[in-house]
Coordinates of C-alpha atoms (C1' of nucleotides) in Angstrom, one line a residue:
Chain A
X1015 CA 75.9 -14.0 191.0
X1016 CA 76.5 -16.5 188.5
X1017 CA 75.1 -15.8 184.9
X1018 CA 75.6 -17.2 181.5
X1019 CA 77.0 -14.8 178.5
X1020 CA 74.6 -15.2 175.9
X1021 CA 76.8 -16.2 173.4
X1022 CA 76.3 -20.0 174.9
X1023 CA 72.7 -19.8 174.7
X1024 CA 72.4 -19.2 171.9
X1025 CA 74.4 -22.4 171.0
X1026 CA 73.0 -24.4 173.8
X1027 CA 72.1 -27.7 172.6
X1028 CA 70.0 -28.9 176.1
X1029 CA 66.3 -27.0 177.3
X1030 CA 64.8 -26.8 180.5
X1031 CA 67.5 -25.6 182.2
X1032 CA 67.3 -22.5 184.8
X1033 CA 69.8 -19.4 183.2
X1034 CA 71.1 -16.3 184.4
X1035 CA 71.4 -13.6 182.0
X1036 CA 72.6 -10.2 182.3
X1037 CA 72.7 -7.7 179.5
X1038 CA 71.1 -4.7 178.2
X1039 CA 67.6 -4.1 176.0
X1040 CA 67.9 -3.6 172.5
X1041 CA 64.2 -3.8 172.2
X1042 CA 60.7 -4.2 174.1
X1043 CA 58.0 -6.2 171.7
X1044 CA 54.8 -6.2 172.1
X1045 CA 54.8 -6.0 176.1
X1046 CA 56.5 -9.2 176.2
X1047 CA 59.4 -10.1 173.9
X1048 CA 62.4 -8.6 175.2
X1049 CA 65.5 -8.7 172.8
X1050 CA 68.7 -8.8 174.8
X1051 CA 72.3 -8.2 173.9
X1052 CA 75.3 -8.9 176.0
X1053 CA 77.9 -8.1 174.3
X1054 CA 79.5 -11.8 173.9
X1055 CA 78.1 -11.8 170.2
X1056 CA 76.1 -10.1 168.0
X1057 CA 72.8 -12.2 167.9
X1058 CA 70.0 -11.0 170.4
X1059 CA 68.8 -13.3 173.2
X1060 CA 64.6 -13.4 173.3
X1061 CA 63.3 -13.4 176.8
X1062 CA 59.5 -14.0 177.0
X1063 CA 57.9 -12.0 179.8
X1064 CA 54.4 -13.1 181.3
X1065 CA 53.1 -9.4 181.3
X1066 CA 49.9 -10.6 182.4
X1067 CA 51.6 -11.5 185.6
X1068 CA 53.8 -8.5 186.2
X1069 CA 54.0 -4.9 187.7
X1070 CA 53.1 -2.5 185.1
X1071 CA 55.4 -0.4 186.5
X1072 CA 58.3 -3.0 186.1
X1073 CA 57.0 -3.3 182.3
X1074 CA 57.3 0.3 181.7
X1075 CA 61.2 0.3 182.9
X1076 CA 62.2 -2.1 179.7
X1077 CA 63.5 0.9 177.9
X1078 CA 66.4 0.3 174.8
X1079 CA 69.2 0.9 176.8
X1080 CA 68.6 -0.7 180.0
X1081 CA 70.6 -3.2 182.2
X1082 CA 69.0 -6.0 183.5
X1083 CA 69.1 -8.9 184.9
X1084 CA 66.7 -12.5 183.7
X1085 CA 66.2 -16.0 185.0
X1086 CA 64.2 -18.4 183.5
X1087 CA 64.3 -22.0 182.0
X1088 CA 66.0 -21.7 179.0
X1089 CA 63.5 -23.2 175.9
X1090 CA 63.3 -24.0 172.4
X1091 CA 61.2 -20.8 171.0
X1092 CA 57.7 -21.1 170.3
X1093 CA 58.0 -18.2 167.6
X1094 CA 60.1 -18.8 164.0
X1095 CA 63.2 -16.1 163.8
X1096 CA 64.9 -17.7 166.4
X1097 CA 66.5 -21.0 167.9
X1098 CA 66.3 -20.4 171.7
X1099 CA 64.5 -18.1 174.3
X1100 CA 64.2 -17.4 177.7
X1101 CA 60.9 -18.0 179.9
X1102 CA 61.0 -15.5 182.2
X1103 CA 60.0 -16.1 186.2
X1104 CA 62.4 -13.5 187.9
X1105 CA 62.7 -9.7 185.9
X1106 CA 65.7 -7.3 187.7
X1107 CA 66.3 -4.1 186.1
X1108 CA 70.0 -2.7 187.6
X1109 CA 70.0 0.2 185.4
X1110 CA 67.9 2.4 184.5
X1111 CA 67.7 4.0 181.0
X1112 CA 65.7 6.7 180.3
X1113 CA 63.9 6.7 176.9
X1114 CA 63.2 10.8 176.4
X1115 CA 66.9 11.0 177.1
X1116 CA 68.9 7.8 175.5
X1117 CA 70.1 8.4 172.0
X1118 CA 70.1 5.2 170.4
X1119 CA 66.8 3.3 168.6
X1120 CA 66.2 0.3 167.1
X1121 CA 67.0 2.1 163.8
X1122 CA 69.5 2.7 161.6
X1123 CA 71.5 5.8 162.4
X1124 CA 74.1 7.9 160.4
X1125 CA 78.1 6.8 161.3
X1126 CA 78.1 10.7 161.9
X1127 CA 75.7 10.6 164.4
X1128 CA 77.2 8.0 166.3
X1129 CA 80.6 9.4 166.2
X1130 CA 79.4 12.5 168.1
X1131 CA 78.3 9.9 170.9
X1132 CA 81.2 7.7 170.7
X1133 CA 80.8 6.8 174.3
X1134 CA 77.5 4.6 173.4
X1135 CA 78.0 3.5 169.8
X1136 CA 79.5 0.6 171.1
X1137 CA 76.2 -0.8 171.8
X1138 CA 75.4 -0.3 168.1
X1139 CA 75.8 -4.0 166.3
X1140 CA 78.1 -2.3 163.5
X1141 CA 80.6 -1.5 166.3
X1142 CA 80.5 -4.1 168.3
X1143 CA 81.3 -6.1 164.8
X1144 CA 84.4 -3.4 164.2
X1145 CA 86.2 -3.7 167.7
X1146 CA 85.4 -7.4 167.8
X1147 CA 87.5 -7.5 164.4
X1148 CA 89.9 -4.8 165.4
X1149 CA 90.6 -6.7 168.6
X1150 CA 91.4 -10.1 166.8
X1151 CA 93.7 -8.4 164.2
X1152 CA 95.6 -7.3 167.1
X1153 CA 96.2 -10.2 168.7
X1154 CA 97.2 -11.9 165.5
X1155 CA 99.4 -9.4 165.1
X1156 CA 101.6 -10.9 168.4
X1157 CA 100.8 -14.3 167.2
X1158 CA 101.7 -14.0 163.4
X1159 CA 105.7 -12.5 165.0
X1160 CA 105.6 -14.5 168.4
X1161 CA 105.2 -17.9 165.9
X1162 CA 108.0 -17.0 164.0
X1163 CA 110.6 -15.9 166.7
X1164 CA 110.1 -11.8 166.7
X1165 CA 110.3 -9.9 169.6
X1166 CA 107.6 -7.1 170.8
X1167 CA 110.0 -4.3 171.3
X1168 CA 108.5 -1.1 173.4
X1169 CA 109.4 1.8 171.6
X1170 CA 109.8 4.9 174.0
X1171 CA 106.0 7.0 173.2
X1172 CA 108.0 10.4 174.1
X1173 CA 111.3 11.0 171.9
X1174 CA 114.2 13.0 172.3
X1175 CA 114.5 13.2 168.6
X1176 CA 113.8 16.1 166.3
X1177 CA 116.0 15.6 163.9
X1178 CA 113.5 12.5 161.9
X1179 CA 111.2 15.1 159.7
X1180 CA 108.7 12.5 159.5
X1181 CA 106.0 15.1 160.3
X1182 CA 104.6 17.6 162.2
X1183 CA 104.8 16.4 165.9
X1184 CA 103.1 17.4 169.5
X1185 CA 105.4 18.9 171.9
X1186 CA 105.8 17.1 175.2
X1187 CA 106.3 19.6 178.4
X1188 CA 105.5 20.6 181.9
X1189 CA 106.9 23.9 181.6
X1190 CA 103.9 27.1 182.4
X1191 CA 102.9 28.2 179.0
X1192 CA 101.6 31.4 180.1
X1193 CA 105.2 32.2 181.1
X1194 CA 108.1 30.1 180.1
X1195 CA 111.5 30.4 181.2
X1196 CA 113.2 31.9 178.8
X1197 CA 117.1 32.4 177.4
X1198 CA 118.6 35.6 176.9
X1199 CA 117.6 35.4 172.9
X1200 CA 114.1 35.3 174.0
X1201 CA 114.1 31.7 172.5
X1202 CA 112.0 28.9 175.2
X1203 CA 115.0 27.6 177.9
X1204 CA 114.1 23.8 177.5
X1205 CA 116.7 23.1 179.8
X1206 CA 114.1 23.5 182.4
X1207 CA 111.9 21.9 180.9
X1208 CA 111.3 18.1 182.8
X1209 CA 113.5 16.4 180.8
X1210 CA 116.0 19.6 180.5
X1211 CA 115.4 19.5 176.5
X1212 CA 112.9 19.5 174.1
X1213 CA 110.5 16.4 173.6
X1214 CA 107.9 15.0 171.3
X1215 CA 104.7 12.2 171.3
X1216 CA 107.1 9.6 168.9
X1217 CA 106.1 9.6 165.2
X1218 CA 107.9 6.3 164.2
X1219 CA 109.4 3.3 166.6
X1220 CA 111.0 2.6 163.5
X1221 CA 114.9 4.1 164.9
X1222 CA 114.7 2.5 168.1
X1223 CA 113.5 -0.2 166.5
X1224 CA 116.3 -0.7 164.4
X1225 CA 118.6 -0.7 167.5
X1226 CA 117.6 -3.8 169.0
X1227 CA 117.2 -5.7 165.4
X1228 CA 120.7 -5.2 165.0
X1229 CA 120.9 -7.0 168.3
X1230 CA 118.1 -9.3 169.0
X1231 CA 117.6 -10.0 165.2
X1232 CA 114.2 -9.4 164.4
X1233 CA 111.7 -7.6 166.5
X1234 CA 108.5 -5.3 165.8
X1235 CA 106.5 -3.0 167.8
X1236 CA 103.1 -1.7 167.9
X1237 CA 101.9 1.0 169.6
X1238 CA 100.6 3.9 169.6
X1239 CA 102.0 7.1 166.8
X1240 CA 101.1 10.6 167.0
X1241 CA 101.0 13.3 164.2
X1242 CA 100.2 16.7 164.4
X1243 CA 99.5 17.4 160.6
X1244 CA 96.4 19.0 159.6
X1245 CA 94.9 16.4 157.7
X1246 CA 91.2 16.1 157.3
X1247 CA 90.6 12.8 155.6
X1248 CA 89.1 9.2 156.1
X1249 CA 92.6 7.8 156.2
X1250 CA 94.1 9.8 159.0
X1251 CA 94.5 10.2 162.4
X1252 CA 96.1 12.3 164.7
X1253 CA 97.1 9.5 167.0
X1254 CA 96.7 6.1 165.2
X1255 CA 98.3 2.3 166.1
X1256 CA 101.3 1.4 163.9
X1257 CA 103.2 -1.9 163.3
X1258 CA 106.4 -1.5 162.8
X1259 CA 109.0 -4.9 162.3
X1260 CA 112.4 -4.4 161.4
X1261 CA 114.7 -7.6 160.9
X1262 CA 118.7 -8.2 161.0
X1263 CA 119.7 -9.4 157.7
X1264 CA 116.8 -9.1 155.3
X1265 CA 117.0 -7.7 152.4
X1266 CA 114.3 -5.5 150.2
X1267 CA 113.0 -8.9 149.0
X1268 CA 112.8 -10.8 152.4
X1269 CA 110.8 -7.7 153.6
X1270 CA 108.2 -7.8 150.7
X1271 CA 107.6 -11.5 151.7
X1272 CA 107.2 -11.0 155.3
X1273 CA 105.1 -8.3 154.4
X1274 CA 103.1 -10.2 152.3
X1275 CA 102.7 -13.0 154.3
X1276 CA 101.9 -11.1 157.5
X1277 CA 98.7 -9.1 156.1
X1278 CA 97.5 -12.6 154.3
X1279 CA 97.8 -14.3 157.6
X1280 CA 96.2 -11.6 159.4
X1281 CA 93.3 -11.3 156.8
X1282 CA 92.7 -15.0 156.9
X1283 CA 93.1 -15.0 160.9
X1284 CA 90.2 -12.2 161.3
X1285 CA 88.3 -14.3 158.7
X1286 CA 88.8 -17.4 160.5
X1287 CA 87.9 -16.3 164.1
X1288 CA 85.4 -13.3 163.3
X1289 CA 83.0 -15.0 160.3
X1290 CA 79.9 -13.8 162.3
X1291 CA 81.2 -10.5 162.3
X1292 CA 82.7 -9.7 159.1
X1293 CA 79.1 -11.3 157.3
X1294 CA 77.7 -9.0 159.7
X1295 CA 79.8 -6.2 158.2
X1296 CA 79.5 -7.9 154.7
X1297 CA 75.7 -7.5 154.8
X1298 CA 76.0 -3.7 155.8
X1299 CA 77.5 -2.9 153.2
X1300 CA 75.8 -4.5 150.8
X1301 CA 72.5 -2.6 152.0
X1302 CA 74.3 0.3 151.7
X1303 CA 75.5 -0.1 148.2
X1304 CA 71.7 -0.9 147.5
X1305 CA 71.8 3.1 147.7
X1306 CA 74.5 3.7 145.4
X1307 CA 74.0 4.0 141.3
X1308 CA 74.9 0.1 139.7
X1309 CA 78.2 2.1 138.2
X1310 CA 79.4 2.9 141.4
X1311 CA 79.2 -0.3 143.3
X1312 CA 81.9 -2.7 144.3
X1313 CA 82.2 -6.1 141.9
X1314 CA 82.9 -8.4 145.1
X1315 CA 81.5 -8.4 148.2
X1316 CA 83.7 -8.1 151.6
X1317 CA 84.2 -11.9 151.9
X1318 CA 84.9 -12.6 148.3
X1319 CA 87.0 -9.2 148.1
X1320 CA 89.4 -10.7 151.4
X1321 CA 89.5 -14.3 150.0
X1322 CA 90.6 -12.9 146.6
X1323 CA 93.3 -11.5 148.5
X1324 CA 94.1 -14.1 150.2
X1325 CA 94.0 -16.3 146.3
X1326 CA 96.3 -13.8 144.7
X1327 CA 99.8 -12.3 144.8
X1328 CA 100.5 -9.4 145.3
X1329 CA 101.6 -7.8 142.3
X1330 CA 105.0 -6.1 142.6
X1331 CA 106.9 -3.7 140.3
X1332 CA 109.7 -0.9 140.6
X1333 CA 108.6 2.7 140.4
X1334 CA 110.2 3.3 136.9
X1335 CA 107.5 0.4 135.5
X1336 CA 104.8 1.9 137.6
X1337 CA 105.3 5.6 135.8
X1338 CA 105.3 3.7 132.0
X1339 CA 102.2 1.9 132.9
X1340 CA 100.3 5.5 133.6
X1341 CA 102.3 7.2 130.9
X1342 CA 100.2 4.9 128.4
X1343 CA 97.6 4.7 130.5
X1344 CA 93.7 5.8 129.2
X1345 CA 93.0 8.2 131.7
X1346 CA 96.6 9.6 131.2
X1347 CA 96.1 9.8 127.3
X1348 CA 93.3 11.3 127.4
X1349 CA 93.9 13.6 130.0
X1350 CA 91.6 12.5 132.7
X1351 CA 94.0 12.8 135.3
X1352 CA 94.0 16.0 137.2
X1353 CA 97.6 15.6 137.7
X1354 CA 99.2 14.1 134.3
X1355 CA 102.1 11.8 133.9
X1356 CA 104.9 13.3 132.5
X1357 CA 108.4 12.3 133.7
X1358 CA 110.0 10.1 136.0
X1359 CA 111.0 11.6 139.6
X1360 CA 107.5 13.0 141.2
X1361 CA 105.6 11.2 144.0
X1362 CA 102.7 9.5 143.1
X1363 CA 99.5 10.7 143.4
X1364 CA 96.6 9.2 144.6
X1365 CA 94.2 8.8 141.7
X1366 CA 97.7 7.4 140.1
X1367 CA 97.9 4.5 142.9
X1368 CA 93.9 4.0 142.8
X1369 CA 94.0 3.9 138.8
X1370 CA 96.8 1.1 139.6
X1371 CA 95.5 -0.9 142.2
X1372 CA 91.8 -0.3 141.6
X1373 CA 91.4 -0.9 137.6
X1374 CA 94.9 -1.8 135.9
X1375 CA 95.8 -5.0 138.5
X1376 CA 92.6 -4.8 140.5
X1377 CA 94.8 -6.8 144.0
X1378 CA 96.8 -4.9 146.0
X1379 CA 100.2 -3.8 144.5
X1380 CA 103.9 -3.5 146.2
X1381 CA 105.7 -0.9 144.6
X1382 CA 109.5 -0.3 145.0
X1383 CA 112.7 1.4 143.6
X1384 CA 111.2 5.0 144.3
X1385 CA 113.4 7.9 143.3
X1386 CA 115.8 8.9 146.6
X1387 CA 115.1 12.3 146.2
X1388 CA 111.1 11.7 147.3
X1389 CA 112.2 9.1 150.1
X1390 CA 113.6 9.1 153.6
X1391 CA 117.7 9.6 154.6
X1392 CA 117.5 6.3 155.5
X1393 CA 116.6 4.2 152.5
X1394 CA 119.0 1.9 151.0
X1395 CA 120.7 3.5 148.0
X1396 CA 120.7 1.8 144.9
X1397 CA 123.4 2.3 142.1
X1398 CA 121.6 4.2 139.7
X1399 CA 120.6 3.2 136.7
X1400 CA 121.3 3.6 133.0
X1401 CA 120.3 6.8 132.9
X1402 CA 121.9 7.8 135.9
X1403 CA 118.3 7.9 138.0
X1404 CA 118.9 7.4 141.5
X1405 CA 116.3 5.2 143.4
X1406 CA 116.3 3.8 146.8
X1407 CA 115.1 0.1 147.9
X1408 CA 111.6 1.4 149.3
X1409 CA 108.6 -0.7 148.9
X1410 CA 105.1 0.4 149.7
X1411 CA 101.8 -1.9 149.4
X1412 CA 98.8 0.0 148.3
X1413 CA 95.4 -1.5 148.8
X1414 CA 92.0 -1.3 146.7
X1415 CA 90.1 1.6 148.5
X1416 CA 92.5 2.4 151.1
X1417 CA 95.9 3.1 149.5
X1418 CA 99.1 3.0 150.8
X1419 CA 99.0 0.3 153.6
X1420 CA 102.6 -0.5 154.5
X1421 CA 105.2 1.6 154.1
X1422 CA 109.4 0.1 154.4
X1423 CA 112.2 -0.4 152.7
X1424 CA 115.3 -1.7 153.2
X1425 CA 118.1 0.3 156.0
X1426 CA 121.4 2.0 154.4
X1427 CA 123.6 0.3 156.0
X1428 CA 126.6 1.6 154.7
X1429 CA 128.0 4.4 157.2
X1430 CA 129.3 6.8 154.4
X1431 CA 126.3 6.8 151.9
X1432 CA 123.9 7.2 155.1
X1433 CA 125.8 10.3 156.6
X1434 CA 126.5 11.7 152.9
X1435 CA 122.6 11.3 152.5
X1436 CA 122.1 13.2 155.9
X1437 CA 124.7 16.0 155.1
X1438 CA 122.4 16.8 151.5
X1439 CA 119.1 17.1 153.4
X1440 CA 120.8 19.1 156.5
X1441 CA 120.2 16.7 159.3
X1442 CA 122.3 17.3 162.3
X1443 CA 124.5 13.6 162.3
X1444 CA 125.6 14.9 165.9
X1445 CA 122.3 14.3 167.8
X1446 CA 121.4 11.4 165.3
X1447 CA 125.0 10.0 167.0
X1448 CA 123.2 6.9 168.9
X1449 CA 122.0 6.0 165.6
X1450 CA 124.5 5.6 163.5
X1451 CA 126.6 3.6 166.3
X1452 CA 124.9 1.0 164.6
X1453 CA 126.3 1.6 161.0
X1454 CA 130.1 1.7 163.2
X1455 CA 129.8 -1.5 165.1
X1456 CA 129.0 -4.2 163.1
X1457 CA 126.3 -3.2 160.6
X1458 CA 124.6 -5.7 158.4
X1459 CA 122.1 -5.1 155.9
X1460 CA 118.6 -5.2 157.3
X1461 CA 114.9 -4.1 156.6
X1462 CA 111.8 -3.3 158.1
X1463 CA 108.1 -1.4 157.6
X1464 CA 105.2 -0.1 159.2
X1465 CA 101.9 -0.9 159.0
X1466 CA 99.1 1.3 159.5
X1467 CA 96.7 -0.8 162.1
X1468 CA 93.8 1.2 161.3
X1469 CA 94.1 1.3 157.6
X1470 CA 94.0 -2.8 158.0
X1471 CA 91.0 -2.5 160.4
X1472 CA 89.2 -0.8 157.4
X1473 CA 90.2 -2.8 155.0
X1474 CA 89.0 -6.0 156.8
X1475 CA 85.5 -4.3 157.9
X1476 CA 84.7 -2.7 154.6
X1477 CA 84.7 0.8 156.6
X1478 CA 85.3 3.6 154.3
X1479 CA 86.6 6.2 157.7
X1480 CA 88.9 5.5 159.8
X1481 CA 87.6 7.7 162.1
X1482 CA 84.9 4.5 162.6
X1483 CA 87.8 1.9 163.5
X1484 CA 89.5 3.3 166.5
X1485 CA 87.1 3.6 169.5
X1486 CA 87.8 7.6 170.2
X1487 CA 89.1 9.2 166.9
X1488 CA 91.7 11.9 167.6
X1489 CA 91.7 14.6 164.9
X1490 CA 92.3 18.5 164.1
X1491 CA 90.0 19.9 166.2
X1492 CA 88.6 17.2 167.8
X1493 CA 89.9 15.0 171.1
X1494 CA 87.0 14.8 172.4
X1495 CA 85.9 12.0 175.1
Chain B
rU765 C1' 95.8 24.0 154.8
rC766 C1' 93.0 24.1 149.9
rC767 C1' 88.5 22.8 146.9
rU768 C1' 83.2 21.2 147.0
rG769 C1' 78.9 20.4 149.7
rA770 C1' 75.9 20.4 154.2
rG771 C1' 73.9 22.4 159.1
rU772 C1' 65.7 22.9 160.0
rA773 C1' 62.1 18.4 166.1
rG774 C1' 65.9 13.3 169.9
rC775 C1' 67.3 10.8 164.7
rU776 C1' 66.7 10.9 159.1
rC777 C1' 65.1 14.5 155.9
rA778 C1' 61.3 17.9 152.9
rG779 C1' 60.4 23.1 152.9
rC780 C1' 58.6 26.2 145.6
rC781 C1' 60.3 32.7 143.2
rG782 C1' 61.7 36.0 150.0
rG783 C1' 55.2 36.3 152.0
rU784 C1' 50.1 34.2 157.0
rU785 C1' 50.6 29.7 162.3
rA786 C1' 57.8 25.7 159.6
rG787 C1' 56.1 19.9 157.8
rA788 C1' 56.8 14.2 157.2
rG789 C1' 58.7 9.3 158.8
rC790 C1' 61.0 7.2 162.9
rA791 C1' 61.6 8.0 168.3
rU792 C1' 59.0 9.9 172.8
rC793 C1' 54.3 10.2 175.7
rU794 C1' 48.9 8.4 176.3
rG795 C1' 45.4 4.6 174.9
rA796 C1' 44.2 -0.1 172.4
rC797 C1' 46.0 -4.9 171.0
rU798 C1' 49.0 -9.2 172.5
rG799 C1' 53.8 -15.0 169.7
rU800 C1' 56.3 -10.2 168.4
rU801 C1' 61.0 -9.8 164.9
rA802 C1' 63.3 -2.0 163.7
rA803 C1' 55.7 -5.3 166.3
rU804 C1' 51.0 -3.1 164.8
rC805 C1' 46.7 0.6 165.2
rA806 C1' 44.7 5.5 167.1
rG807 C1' 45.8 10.2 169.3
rA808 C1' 49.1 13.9 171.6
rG809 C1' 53.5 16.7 172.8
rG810 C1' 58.0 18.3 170.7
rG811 C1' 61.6 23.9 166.9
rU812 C1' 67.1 29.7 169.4
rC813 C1' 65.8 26.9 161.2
rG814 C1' 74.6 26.3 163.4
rC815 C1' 76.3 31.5 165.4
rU816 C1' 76.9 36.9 164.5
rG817 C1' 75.8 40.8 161.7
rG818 C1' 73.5 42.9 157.2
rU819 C1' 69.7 43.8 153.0
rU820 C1' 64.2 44.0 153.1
rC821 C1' 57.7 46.3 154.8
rG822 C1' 58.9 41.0 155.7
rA823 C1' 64.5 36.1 156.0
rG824 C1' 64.6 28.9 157.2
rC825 C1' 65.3 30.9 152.1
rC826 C1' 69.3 36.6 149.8
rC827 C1' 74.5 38.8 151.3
rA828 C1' 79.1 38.9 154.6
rG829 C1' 82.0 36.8 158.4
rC830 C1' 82.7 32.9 161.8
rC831 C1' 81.9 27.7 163.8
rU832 C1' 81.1 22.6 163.0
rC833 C1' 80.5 18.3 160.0
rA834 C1' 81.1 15.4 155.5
rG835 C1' 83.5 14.2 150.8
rG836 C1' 87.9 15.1 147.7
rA837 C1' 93.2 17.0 147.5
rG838 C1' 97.9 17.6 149.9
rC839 C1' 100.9 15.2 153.9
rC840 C1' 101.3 10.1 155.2
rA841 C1' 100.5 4.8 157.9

RNA sequence: UCCUGAGUAGCUCAGCCGGUUAGAGCAUCUGACUGUUAAUCAGAGGGUCGCUGGUUCGAGCCCAGCCUCAGGAGCCA
């Protein structure tokens, strides 16, 4: 049967007409003002319900929770706190919703709660807000590369490769753990394994991805990346969505840009197509500062704080300037920092990035030149410095609140340096063979990064876990659903 | 994995120094009211105090172990 999402109504500019609507109750008022929600949008539809004039029994069945189904003429409201309403003449219920038993109420309830019912927080407004947002950054993600001549690579989801040390990963096999065929040494035979070796849920697209740049030019994937590291914090996830372009021919600079470019036009894209949404989020959070101590609470609000991105650079500086900076910073002086700045070579920490990003340059910050030795084999090498310091050309953008963002640099290129790199950290070059064919025949300089899709989702919404962007969090000790 | 904190009604939380029958608001149920905006008013029902063990005349409260969750750290995107 025809119906009408409520969406239109809600803009409807003519009365009097008859509507359809199906959706489900958010609230019964008053025997007689039901408050309907569709899904299309986040505002609430009123339908007006002659109880005089109905079953009881019918009446009783408008549980928060329930599907049903309304027609009516569609008329300017009678009552103020809305535009539009429906006057009921035909009341359907198609599903049932029983109120001892459903776990949502018109209330406010904890985003701890509603993780453990994941299933249903959907109907919640804050989440329909998130995945309406999370949705659109995604597809501005194919439109920000389609419009400028990328190509949406699919990078295989289970790898051959081992030999990448970019983190703990899940095993991939059919074989019977209970009792796996084994080799004479006792070690597992993966030769009988279904693909007669050993294989892995990917942790980067980034190799394969660098393939068919050095071919196609400039290409990016996004799907979906899976770590098995034990972390237990509101910035990971076991399996999370990553971005990942790499492009022919650009250098560390040329990546920064695109970089740059692409999380501005994807701010002001979500921004652009979500406004309802992200006030919606906006206003959430300002109640929930209300319940914070002045000190603590943020200076802008989440519009102003994603237009001042948008109004701003990004601030960029090498490593080397990073490390003075905190060497003569305050909390560095005086010893506020649990972990003290005292020489030039150690990773950063993360009260070191926050104190950067969050109170010395208060936007988000690319930082780049890092030393080689805390970096990845395949990070360009730059010739060291004065002082002999070996960096390579790695660039990370760290954001206020959520740190490190997007993670790149630019390729070695250079077949020697790369295998010389490879020999010093003891990764086999024989299975990593397919890769460097690319460093034999015809290699170029060229660049790429990741980008964490979740850590943007958060950013955009003003949600502090990222357990609360991704509809059915995966972490230690918890797949549920 | 480490550090800190938490776990009491469907939800959010209170529960004093270890002491009788464990409380409140919301939700639910019953009734009233009917242009309401998380409707309102009156009444009722609802508990394995995370689990296991220990101390004690007596444990929601003290002790030990475990589980789960949250925040921070590490690892990273």
């Amino acid at each position: 049967m025809q119906h009408t999402r409520i969406k239109d109504l809600l803009n409807a500019s003519t009365f009097g007409q008859e509507v359809t609507v199906k959706a489900w109750v958010k609230t019964f008022r008053n025997n007689q003002f039901l408050a309907l929600n569709d899904g299309s949008c986040l505002g609430n539809l009123q339908a007006v319900i002659d109880f005089t004039h109905t079953e009881e029994a019918l009446l009783k069945r408008l549980n928060t929770g329930a599907a049903v189904l309304v027609r009516g003429p569609l008329v300017e409201s009678l009552g103020k706190g809305q535009r539009v309403e429906v006057k009921v003449s035909h009341l359907e219920i198609l599903g049932d919703s029983d109120p001892e038993k459903f776990p949502l109420q018109p209330k406010k309830h904890s985003l701890e709660f509603l993780r453990e019912i994941a299933h249903l927080r959907f109907r919640t407004n804050t989440f329909n807000a998130i995945f309406k947002v999370r949705h659109t950054l995604a597809f501005a993600i194919h439109q920000f590369f389609n419009d400028r001549g990328f190509v949406y690579l699919h990078s295989p989801i289970i790898t051959g490769s081992d030999a990448e040390g970019a983190g703990e990963m899940f095993r991939v096999t059919t074989l019977d753990l209970n009792n796996p065929p084994r080799l004479e040494d006792g070690s597992i035979n993966y030769k009988e394994d279904f693909f007669a070796r050993s294989t892995n849920l990917t942790v980067s697209g980034q190799l394969e991805g660098e393939l068919a740049a050095m071919a196609l030019g400039n290409i990016y994937t996004f799907g979906p990346t899976f770590r098995a590291e034990n972390s237990n914090t509101t910035r990971h996830l076991a399996e999370f969505w990553m971005v990942e372009p790499e492009m022919a021919f650009y250098e560390l600079k040329d990546n920064m840009d695109l970089a740059e470019d692409m999380l501005k036009y994807l701010i002001r894209y979500a921004l652009e197509h979500c406004p309802d949404e992200i006030d919606f989020l906006k206003n959430r959070l300002l109640e929930e500062e209300k319940l914070k101590p002045q000190a603590e609470r943020s200076e802008l609000d989440l519009v102003s704080k994603l237009n001042f991105c948008l109004e701003n650079n990004f601030e960029r500086l090498t490593y080397t300037e990073a490390i003075e900076i905190l060497r003569q910073s305050k909390p560095n002086q005086k010893k506020q920092f649990k972990y003290l700045i005292e020489g030039w070579g150690t990773d950063l920490q993360s009260e070191h990035e926050r104190y950067l990003v969050e109170k010395h340059f208060k936007k988000p910050v690319i930082l780049t030149d890092y030393p080689a030795e805390i970096k990845s084999f395949y990070m360009r090498q730059n010739e060291p410095d004065a002082q002999g310091r070996k960096t390579v050309g790695a660039m990370d953008i760290l954001f206020p609140g959520i740190g490190e963002m997007v993670g790149g640099s630019q390729r070695e290129e250079r077949l020697d340096r790369l295998v010389g790199r490879m020999e010093e950290l003891g990764i086999p070059a024989e299975e990593m063979d397919w890769f460097l064919d690319t460093r034999r025949f015809g290699t170029a300089p060229h660049s790429g990064f990741g980008l964490g899709f979740e850590r943007l989702v958060l950013f955009v919404t003003g949600m502090t876990n990222i357990r609360d962007v991704i509809p059915f969090p995966r972490t230690p000790k918890n797949a549920e659903f």
